[in-house]
Amino acid sequence: MKILSSVTDFLLPRYCKVCGRRLSVSEEHLCIGCYIGLPIVEYDFRTLSRTETLLLSERNIVRASSLLQYDKESDYRKILFHLKYWGHPEVGSWMATIGARKLGDAGFFVDVDFIIPLPLTRRRLRKRGYNQCMYIANGIRKVTGLPVVEHAVIRHEDNRSHQAGLGLFQRWSNAQGIFQVIDPEPLRGKHILLVDDVLTTGSTLCSLIGTLNQSVPDIRVSVFTLAITI
Ligand SMILES: [Zn+2]
């Protein structure tokens, strides 16, 4: 098997997704130097994480954490580019397994029933060809064994950027209607883990959590994002 990997590596060399250096057979996605230097956000359940602070406007959150600090000046942002734009979404699954192992040790997944990846709009999904959050969710599933539920929620087009001429009420109802729960019954009384790629202001996730709280009785929500902006 090792010989086969060596031959494959010779014919199809692989490169570090951060610094671009050629990878050795034993390295996966990142070279050892970039792997050691990953800007990991440590999770401590005794203090409020920054991710939790950003989502505090939704009070029904059980736990929330992010794996990486996203700095637009740092080459580590390329991990997100590979995941979302450069056609290598498998790096998201791999990073998520790293996050899930760390968080699992801290008891982050206790009581969680299943994982829901943040949905894309139909138009975005058609353009990209895949939902990057599904890859992150699958990485967590590999480590925790938690099932992934893909089509529980759909996402409509967000018209907020085109609504300069609308009245206040119309603006409000546009923002409220971005997400829709397809069938609330299987989610009733469950603890779900929402998964997203990058947390910036938290407004999209808050909108989804708000919709879930309004639509599903007794739901509890935790959140994992691959990265958080600094
Ligand atoms: Zn590297």
mmCIF file of C-alpha atoms and ligand atoms in Angstrom:
data_model
loop_
_atom_site.group_PDB
_atom_site.id
_atom_site.type_symbol
_atom_site.label_atom_id
_atom_site.label_comp_id
_atom_site.label_asym_id
_atom_site.label_seq_id
_atom_site.Cartn_x
_atom_site.Cartn_y
_atom_site.Cartn_z
ATOM 1 C CA MET A 1 0.000 0.000 0.000
ATOM 2 C CA LYS A 2 2.870 2.316 0.914
ATOM 3 C CA ILE A 3 4.582 1.545 -2.393
ATOM 4 C CA LEU A 4 1.345 2.316 -4.223
ATOM 5 C CA SER A 5 1.051 5.674 -2.386
ATOM 6 C CA SER A 6 4.658 6.485 -3.296
ATOM 7 C CA VAL A 7 4.004 5.740 -6.969
ATOM 8 C CA THR A 8 0.779 7.795 -6.957
ATOM 9 C CA ASP A 9 2.606 10.664 -5.262
ATOM 10 C CA PHE A 10 5.341 10.539 -7.873
ATOM 11 C CA LEU A 11 2.876 10.601 -10.761
ATOM 12 C CA LEU A 12 0.389 12.991 -9.167
ATOM 13 C CA PRO A 13 2.259 15.154 -6.685
ATOM 14 C CA ARG A 14 0.186 16.739 -3.927
ATOM 15 C CA TYR A 15 0.843 20.174 -2.459
ATOM 16 C CA CYS A 16 0.275 21.815 0.921
ATOM 17 C CA LYS A 17 -2.998 23.766 0.809
ATOM 18 C CA VAL A 18 -1.435 26.598 2.820
ATOM 19 C CA CYS A 19 2.190 27.128 1.703
ATOM 20 C CA GLY A 20 2.156 25.180 -1.593
ATOM 21 C CA ARG A 21 5.151 22.993 -0.670
ATOM 22 C CA ARG A 22 5.103 19.472 -2.110
ATOM 23 C CA LEU A 23 3.708 16.943 0.380
ATOM 24 C CA SER A 24 5.420 13.737 1.413
ATOM 25 C CA VAL A 25 3.537 10.427 1.380
ATOM 26 C CA SER A 26 2.738 10.670 5.087
ATOM 27 C CA GLU A 27 1.364 14.236 4.906
ATOM 28 C CA GLU A 28 -2.287 14.902 4.204
ATOM 29 C CA HIS A 29 -3.520 18.267 2.843
ATOM 30 C CA LEU A 30 -0.980 20.284 4.895
ATOM 31 C CA CYS A 31 2.771 19.966 5.353
ATOM 32 C CA ILE A 32 3.904 19.233 8.880
ATOM 33 C CA GLY A 33 5.063 22.842 9.436
ATOM 34 C CA CYS A 34 1.688 24.345 8.476
ATOM 35 C CA TYR A 35 -0.133 21.634 10.438
ATOM 36 C CA ILE A 36 1.785 22.473 13.621
ATOM 37 C CA GLY A 37 1.154 26.192 13.088
ATOM 38 C CA LEU A 38 -2.629 25.894 12.575
ATOM 39 C CA PRO A 39 -4.316 28.890 14.296
ATOM 40 C CA ILE A 40 -6.531 26.707 16.478
ATOM 41 C CA VAL A 41 -9.144 28.249 18.781
ATOM 42 C CA GLU A 42 -9.024 26.355 22.066
ATOM 43 C CA TYR A 43 -12.406 25.363 23.507
ATOM 44 C CA ASP A 44 -13.019 25.578 27.242
ATOM 45 C CA PHE A 45 -16.558 24.801 28.410
ATOM 46 C CA ARG A 46 -16.034 26.796 31.613
ATOM 47 C CA THR A 47 -15.786 30.122 29.780
ATOM 48 C CA LEU A 48 -17.856 31.688 27.027
ATOM 49 C CA SER A 49 -16.234 31.088 23.649
ATOM 50 C CA ARG A 50 -16.033 33.951 21.153
ATOM 51 C CA THR A 51 -18.356 31.968 18.903
ATOM 52 C CA GLU A 52 -20.904 31.776 21.721
ATOM 53 C CA THR A 53 -20.545 35.506 22.367
ATOM 54 C CA LEU A 54 -21.279 36.304 18.714
ATOM 55 C CA LEU A 55 -24.419 34.154 18.783
ATOM 56 C CA LEU A 56 -25.636 35.374 22.175
ATOM 57 C CA SER A 57 -28.660 37.152 20.708
ATOM 58 C CA GLU A 58 -30.094 33.626 20.356
ATOM 59 C CA ARG A 59 -30.470 32.404 23.907
ATOM 60 C CA ASN A 60 -31.278 28.795 23.153
ATOM 61 C CA ILE A 61 -27.742 27.832 22.272
ATOM 62 C CA VAL A 62 -26.295 24.965 24.266
ATOM 63 C CA ARG A 63 -22.670 25.190 23.049
ATOM 64 C CA ALA A 64 -20.824 26.853 20.175
ATOM 65 C CA SER A 65 -17.247 26.645 18.999
ATOM 66 C CA SER A 66 -15.016 27.335 15.987
ATOM 67 C CA LEU A 67 -11.847 25.490 15.032
ATOM 68 C CA LEU A 68 -9.649 28.086 13.290
ATOM 69 C CA GLN A 69 -9.036 31.805 13.501
ATOM 70 C CA TYR A 70 -9.703 33.306 10.079
ATOM 71 C CA ASP A 71 -7.317 36.149 9.316
ATOM 72 C CA LYS A 72 -7.514 37.648 5.831
ATOM 73 C CA GLU A 73 -3.805 38.495 6.018
ATOM 74 C CA SER A 74 -2.804 34.888 6.727
ATOM 75 C CA ASP A 75 -2.126 32.077 4.213
ATOM 76 C CA TYR A 76 -4.286 29.821 6.382
ATOM 77 C CA ARG A 77 -7.317 31.485 4.785
ATOM 78 C CA LYS A 78 -6.489 29.376 1.708
ATOM 79 C CA ILE A 79 -7.941 26.349 3.505
ATOM 80 C CA LEU A 80 -11.335 28.072 3.219
ATOM 81 C CA PHE A 81 -10.670 29.000 -0.425
ATOM 82 C CA HIS A 82 -9.905 25.367 -1.248
ATOM 83 C CA LEU A 83 -13.076 24.311 0.550
ATOM 84 C CA LYS A 84 -15.395 26.861 -1.066
ATOM 85 C CA TYR A 85 -13.948 28.065 -4.365
ATOM 86 C CA TRP A 86 -11.012 25.946 -5.536
ATOM 87 C CA GLY A 87 -12.799 22.616 -5.743
ATOM 88 C CA HIS A 88 -11.149 20.749 -2.856
ATOM 89 C CA PRO A 89 -14.001 20.407 -0.357
ATOM 90 C CA GLU A 90 -12.436 17.231 1.099
ATOM 91 C CA VAL A 91 -10.049 19.508 3.033
ATOM 92 C CA GLY A 92 -13.121 20.664 4.993
ATOM 93 C CA SER A 93 -13.918 17.090 6.042
ATOM 94 C CA TRP A 94 -10.335 16.521 7.080
ATOM 95 C CA MET A 95 -10.180 19.752 9.133
ATOM 96 C CA ALA A 96 -13.512 18.889 10.726
ATOM 97 C CA THR A 97 -12.157 15.534 11.929
ATOM 98 C CA ILE A 98 -9.366 17.458 13.693
ATOM 99 C CA GLY A 99 -11.957 19.782 15.275
ATOM 100 C CA ALA A 100 -14.272 16.936 16.257
ATOM 101 C CA ARG A 101 -11.486 15.037 18.047
ATOM 102 C CA LYS A 102 -10.498 18.117 20.047
ATOM 103 C CA LEU A 103 -14.067 19.065 20.920
ATOM 104 C CA GLY A 104 -15.091 15.478 21.621
ATOM 105 C CA ASP A 105 -12.411 15.310 24.325
ATOM 106 C CA ALA A 106 -13.976 18.435 25.916
ATOM 107 C CA GLY A 107 -17.484 16.895 25.968
ATOM 108 C CA PHE A 108 -18.801 19.170 23.223
ATOM 109 C CA PHE A 109 -21.005 16.524 21.560
ATOM 110 C CA VAL A 110 -22.686 15.196 24.717
ATOM 111 C CA ASP A 111 -26.474 14.832 24.127
ATOM 112 C CA VAL A 112 -26.309 15.971 20.480
ATOM 113 C CA ASP A 113 -28.781 13.947 18.383
ATOM 114 C CA PHE A 114 -27.711 14.862 14.876
ATOM 115 C CA ILE A 115 -25.887 17.327 12.637
ATOM 116 C CA ILE A 116 -27.487 19.809 10.233
ATOM 117 C CA PRO A 117 -25.175 21.523 7.712
ATOM 118 C CA LEU A 118 -26.121 25.106 6.898
ATOM 119 C CA PRO A 119 -28.012 24.863 3.589
ATOM 120 C CA LEU A 120 -27.146 26.860 0.456
ATOM 121 C CA THR A 121 -29.735 28.471 -1.783
ATOM 122 C CA ARG A 122 -30.648 26.370 -4.818
ATOM 123 C CA ARG A 123 -28.905 28.832 -7.106
ATOM 124 C CA ARG A 124 -25.647 28.764 -5.110
ATOM 125 C CA LEU A 125 -25.718 24.977 -4.874
ATOM 126 C CA ARG A 126 -26.129 24.684 -8.651
ATOM 127 C CA LYS A 127 -23.247 27.099 -9.248
ATOM 128 C CA ARG A 128 -20.818 25.485 -6.785
ATOM 129 C CA GLY A 129 -21.921 21.906 -7.359
ATOM 130 C CA TYR A 130 -21.718 20.964 -3.674
ATOM 131 C CA ASN A 131 -22.490 22.270 -0.214
ATOM 132 C CA GLN A 132 -19.186 22.829 1.581
ATOM 133 C CA CYS A 133 -20.921 22.585 4.975
ATOM 134 C CA MET A 134 -21.955 19.027 4.094
ATOM 135 C CA TYR A 135 -18.258 18.133 3.870
ATOM 136 C CA ILE A 136 -17.611 19.668 7.293
ATOM 137 C CA ALA A 137 -20.613 17.796 8.714
ATOM 138 C CA ASN A 138 -19.331 14.516 7.261
ATOM 139 C CA GLY A 139 -15.947 15.027 8.918
ATOM 140 C CA ILE A 140 -17.673 15.388 12.293
ATOM 141 C CA ARG A 141 -19.813 12.320 11.566
ATOM 142 C CA LYS A 142 -16.693 10.240 10.877
ATOM 143 C CA VAL A 143 -15.338 10.975 14.361
ATOM 144 C CA THR A 144 -18.530 11.100 16.440
ATOM 145 C CA GLY A 145 -20.828 8.687 14.577
ATOM 146 C CA LEU A 146 -23.605 11.323 14.747
ATOM 147 C CA PRO A 147 -25.987 11.179 11.763
ATOM 148 C CA VAL A 148 -26.116 14.070 9.278
ATOM 149 C CA VAL A 149 -29.565 15.331 8.248
ATOM 150 C CA GLU A 150 -29.217 17.262 5.003
ATOM 151 C CA HIS A 151 -32.671 18.378 3.924
ATOM 152 C CA ALA A 152 -34.380 19.392 7.165
ATOM 153 C CA VAL A 153 -34.080 23.106 6.338
ATOM 154 C CA ILE A 154 -34.031 24.985 3.036
ATOM 155 C CA ARG A 155 -32.553 28.389 2.333
ATOM 156 C CA HIS A 156 -34.292 30.957 0.141
ATOM 157 C CA GLU A 157 -32.608 33.767 -1.745
ATOM 158 C CA ASP A 158 -31.611 36.582 0.584
ATOM 159 C CA ASN A 159 -33.046 39.736 -0.982
ATOM 160 C CA ARG A 160 -31.829 42.067 1.720
ATOM 161 C CA SER A 161 -29.148 43.618 -0.467
ATOM 162 C CA HIS A 162 -31.691 44.560 -3.160
ATOM 163 C CA GLN A 163 -34.328 46.143 -1.001
ATOM 164 C CA ALA A 164 -33.338 49.766 -0.727
ATOM 165 C CA GLY A 165 -36.811 50.825 -1.834
ATOM 166 C CA LEU A 166 -38.726 48.582 0.565
ATOM 167 C CA GLY A 167 -40.512 49.655 3.719
ATOM 168 C CA LEU A 168 -39.389 48.595 7.183
ATOM 169 C CA PHE A 169 -41.875 45.751 7.516
ATOM 170 C CA GLN A 170 -40.950 44.263 4.141
ATOM 171 C CA ARG A 171 -37.270 44.389 5.048
ATOM 172 C CA TRP A 172 -37.963 42.626 8.322
ATOM 173 C CA SER A 173 -40.037 39.877 6.702
ATOM 174 C CA ASN A 174 -37.370 39.318 4.033
ATOM 175 C CA ALA A 175 -34.741 38.766 6.719
ATOM 176 C CA GLN A 176 -37.048 36.439 8.629
ATOM 177 C CA GLY A 177 -37.885 34.305 5.625
ATOM 178 C CA ILE A 178 -34.385 33.206 4.560
ATOM 179 C CA PHE A 179 -34.682 29.753 6.130
ATOM 180 C CA GLN A 180 -37.623 27.376 6.233
ATOM 181 C CA VAL A 181 -37.988 24.164 8.238
ATOM 182 C CA ILE A 182 -39.408 21.498 5.930
ATOM 183 C CA ASP A 183 -40.867 19.164 8.578
ATOM 184 C CA PRO A 184 -40.589 20.230 12.228
ATOM 185 C CA GLU A 185 -41.780 16.908 13.687
ATOM 186 C CA PRO A 186 -38.525 14.868 13.451
ATOM 187 C CA LEU A 187 -36.658 17.802 15.073
ATOM 188 C CA ARG A 188 -39.051 18.181 18.016
ATOM 189 C CA GLY A 189 -37.262 17.904 21.375
ATOM 190 C CA LYS A 190 -33.917 17.170 19.715
ATOM 191 C CA HIS A 191 -30.476 18.668 20.269
ATOM 192 C CA ILE A 192 -29.021 19.504 16.886
ATOM 193 C CA LEU A 193 -25.552 20.646 15.867
ATOM 194 C CA LEU A 194 -25.578 23.334 13.159
ATOM 195 C CA VAL A 195 -22.453 23.411 11.012
ATOM 196 C CA ASP A 196 -21.162 26.391 9.017
ATOM 197 C CA ASP A 197 -17.849 27.297 7.348
ATOM 198 C CA VAL A 198 -16.907 30.799 8.569
ATOM 199 C CA LEU A 199 -18.518 32.823 11.327
ATOM 200 C CA THR A 200 -18.253 36.563 10.711
ATOM 201 C CA THR A 201 -21.075 38.572 12.293
ATOM 202 C CA GLY A 202 -23.232 35.578 13.200
ATOM 203 C CA SER A 203 -26.313 37.106 11.537
ATOM 204 C CA THR A 204 -26.961 34.182 9.159
ATOM 205 C CA LEU A 205 -26.677 31.580 11.898
ATOM 206 C CA CYS A 206 -28.826 33.702 14.241
ATOM 207 C CA SER A 207 -31.467 33.903 11.532
ATOM 208 C CA LEU A 208 -31.476 30.100 11.174
ATOM 209 C CA ILE A 209 -31.496 29.494 14.935
ATOM 210 C CA GLY A 210 -34.386 31.964 15.270
ATOM 211 C CA THR A 211 -36.355 30.121 12.583
ATOM 212 C CA LEU A 212 -35.693 26.759 14.253
ATOM 213 C CA ASN A 213 -36.803 28.079 17.641
ATOM 214 C CA GLN A 214 -39.997 29.489 16.154
ATOM 215 C CA SER A 215 -40.825 26.414 14.079
ATOM 216 C CA VAL A 216 -39.808 23.464 16.266
ATOM 217 C CA PRO A 217 -41.026 22.900 19.835
ATOM 218 C CA ASP A 218 -38.356 22.172 22.460
ATOM 219 C CA ILE A 219 -35.447 22.168 20.025
ATOM 220 C CA ARG A 220 -31.933 22.725 21.410
ATOM 221 C CA VAL A 221 -29.120 24.003 19.209
ATOM 222 C CA SER A 222 -25.325 23.827 19.303
ATOM 223 C CA VAL A 223 -23.057 25.314 16.642
ATOM 224 C CA PHE A 224 -19.728 24.380 15.091
ATOM 225 C CA THR A 225 -17.973 26.523 12.475
ATOM 226 C CA LEU A 226 -14.723 25.628 10.786
ATOM 227 C CA ALA A 227 -13.405 29.167 11.236
ATOM 228 C CA ILE A 228 -14.160 32.470 12.935
ATOM 229 C CA THR A 229 -12.958 35.868 11.724
ATOM 230 C CA ILE A 230 -10.638 37.719 14.060
HETATM 231 ZN ZN ZN B 1 2.670 24.037 4.251
#
